Amino acid sequence: MKAMPTGGYAYAPVYLIAVRQSLKYLNTISEYLNTTSEYLNTTSEYFNTTSEYLNTILEYLNTILEYLNTTSEYLNTILEYLNTTSEYFNTTSEYLNTILEYFNTTFKYFNMTLSVSVAYIAVLNHS
């Protein structure tokens, strides 16, 4: 029978196997962490690109909003001009109606004067 080594040397091969297994496990964990780190970097790049696209879209939407506000201001100005023009047309219509009333009144007086003149001439012709 062989003599067993004394002390801790008898357990050295078991420890070496355990250390070797731990190193393999640590390498696997390190590979997993590296892969996870690459995935997180890729995801971060994706988020940065998406953020840039969203910022560009937001700039376009702000530009469109500015155009819509400017257009709204122009339309309000046009509406004010149309309201003022409508008021002028209404005032002009009132003036024309007043002139028409004066013309009608003048025409009535002219007809009355003409009737009186015709009657006066008839009286003069019979006398």
XYZ file of C-alpha atoms in Angstrom:
127
model
C 0.000 0.000 0.000
C 1.160 3.414 -0.859
C 1.563 5.912 1.805
C -0.753 8.867 1.593
C 0.782 12.260 1.682
C 0.260 13.954 4.956
C -1.128 17.381 5.584
C -3.102 19.419 3.032
C -1.352 17.896 0.049
C -3.766 14.980 -0.043
C -6.601 17.349 -0.927
C -4.675 19.414 -3.501
C -6.088 17.608 -6.601
C -9.653 18.175 -5.338
C -8.931 21.873 -4.849
C -7.358 22.109 -8.309
C -10.481 20.581 -9.856
C -12.670 22.991 -7.885
C -10.491 25.953 -8.910
C -10.552 24.819 -12.554
C -14.361 24.498 -12.445
C -14.641 27.928 -10.796
C -12.446 29.439 -13.510
C -14.635 27.897 -16.217
C -17.729 29.259 -14.452
C -16.083 32.692 -14.136
C -15.162 32.626 -17.845
C -18.768 31.767 -18.723
C -19.998 34.608 -16.497
C -17.417 36.957 -18.077
C -18.606 35.987 -21.606
C -22.212 36.537 -20.540
C -21.340 39.946 -19.076
C -19.421 40.914 -22.249
C -22.372 39.861 -24.401
C -24.743 41.758 -22.119
C -22.466 44.811 -22.306
C -22.451 44.643 -26.132
C -26.242 44.309 -26.129
C -26.572 47.306 -23.795
C -24.209 49.351 -25.992
C -26.209 48.442 -29.093
C -29.441 49.287 -27.269
C -27.961 52.605 -26.151
C -26.981 53.423 -29.747
C -30.500 52.512 -30.869
C -32.014 54.760 -28.205
C -29.679 57.604 -29.192
C -30.616 57.236 -32.866
C -34.306 57.056 -31.964
C -33.911 60.155 -29.794
C -32.302 62.005 -32.723
C -35.166 60.966 -35.025
C -37.732 62.042 -32.454
C -35.975 65.399 -32.013
C -35.993 65.902 -35.792
C -39.698 65.036 -35.925
C -40.341 67.457 -33.052
C -38.506 70.214 -34.949
C -40.654 69.520 -38.035
C -43.814 69.605 -35.930
C -42.750 72.892 -34.337
C -42.094 74.348 -37.798
C -45.522 73.179 -38.963
C -47.074 74.714 -35.837
C -45.342 78.026 -36.582
C -46.688 77.937 -40.156
C -50.176 77.161 -38.867
C -49.989 80.036 -36.375
C -48.807 82.415 -39.094
C -51.560 81.198 -41.413
C -54.090 81.670 -38.624
C -52.886 85.250 -38.137
C -53.190 85.911 -41.880
C -56.675 84.428 -41.941
C -57.704 86.556 -38.956
C -56.397 89.665 -40.726
C -58.320 88.717 -43.877
C -61.429 88.149 -41.760
C -61.039 91.604 -40.221
C -60.721 93.129 -43.716
C -63.804 91.232 -44.865
C -65.774 92.428 -41.831
C -64.674 96.014 -42.459
C -65.571 95.679 -46.155
C -68.962 94.263 -45.183
C -69.536 97.252 -42.882
C -68.585 99.616 -45.744
C -70.987 97.802 -48.081
C -73.765 98.059 -45.497
C -73.115 101.773 -45.005
C -73.005 102.312 -48.779
C -76.270 100.388 -49.122
C -77.877 102.628 -46.489
C -76.629 105.730 -48.342
C -77.985 104.397 -51.637
C -81.351 103.665 -50.008
C -81.451 107.210 -48.635
C -80.603 108.624 -52.074
C -83.322 106.437 -53.593
C -85.839 107.748 -51.043
C -84.815 111.334 -51.914
C -85.156 110.538 -55.618
C -88.619 109.022 -55.059
C -89.704 112.025 -53.002
C -88.348 114.402 -55.679
C -90.144 112.405 -58.385
C -93.433 112.639 -56.411
C -92.977 116.415 -56.110
C -92.172 116.626 -59.808
C -95.346 114.636 -60.657
C -97.412 116.856 -58.361
C -95.913 119.985 -59.942
C -96.549 118.564 -63.396
C -100.156 117.737 -62.482
C -100.689 121.241 -61.115
C -99.103 122.748 -64.222
C -101.289 120.648 -66.535
C -104.382 121.649 -64.563
C -103.336 125.312 -64.636
C -102.766 125.162 -68.384
C -106.198 123.499 -68.838
C -107.807 126.269 -66.823
C -106.027 128.898 -68.869
C -107.130 127.257 -72.136
C -110.796 127.294 -71.076
C -110.824 130.856 -70.004
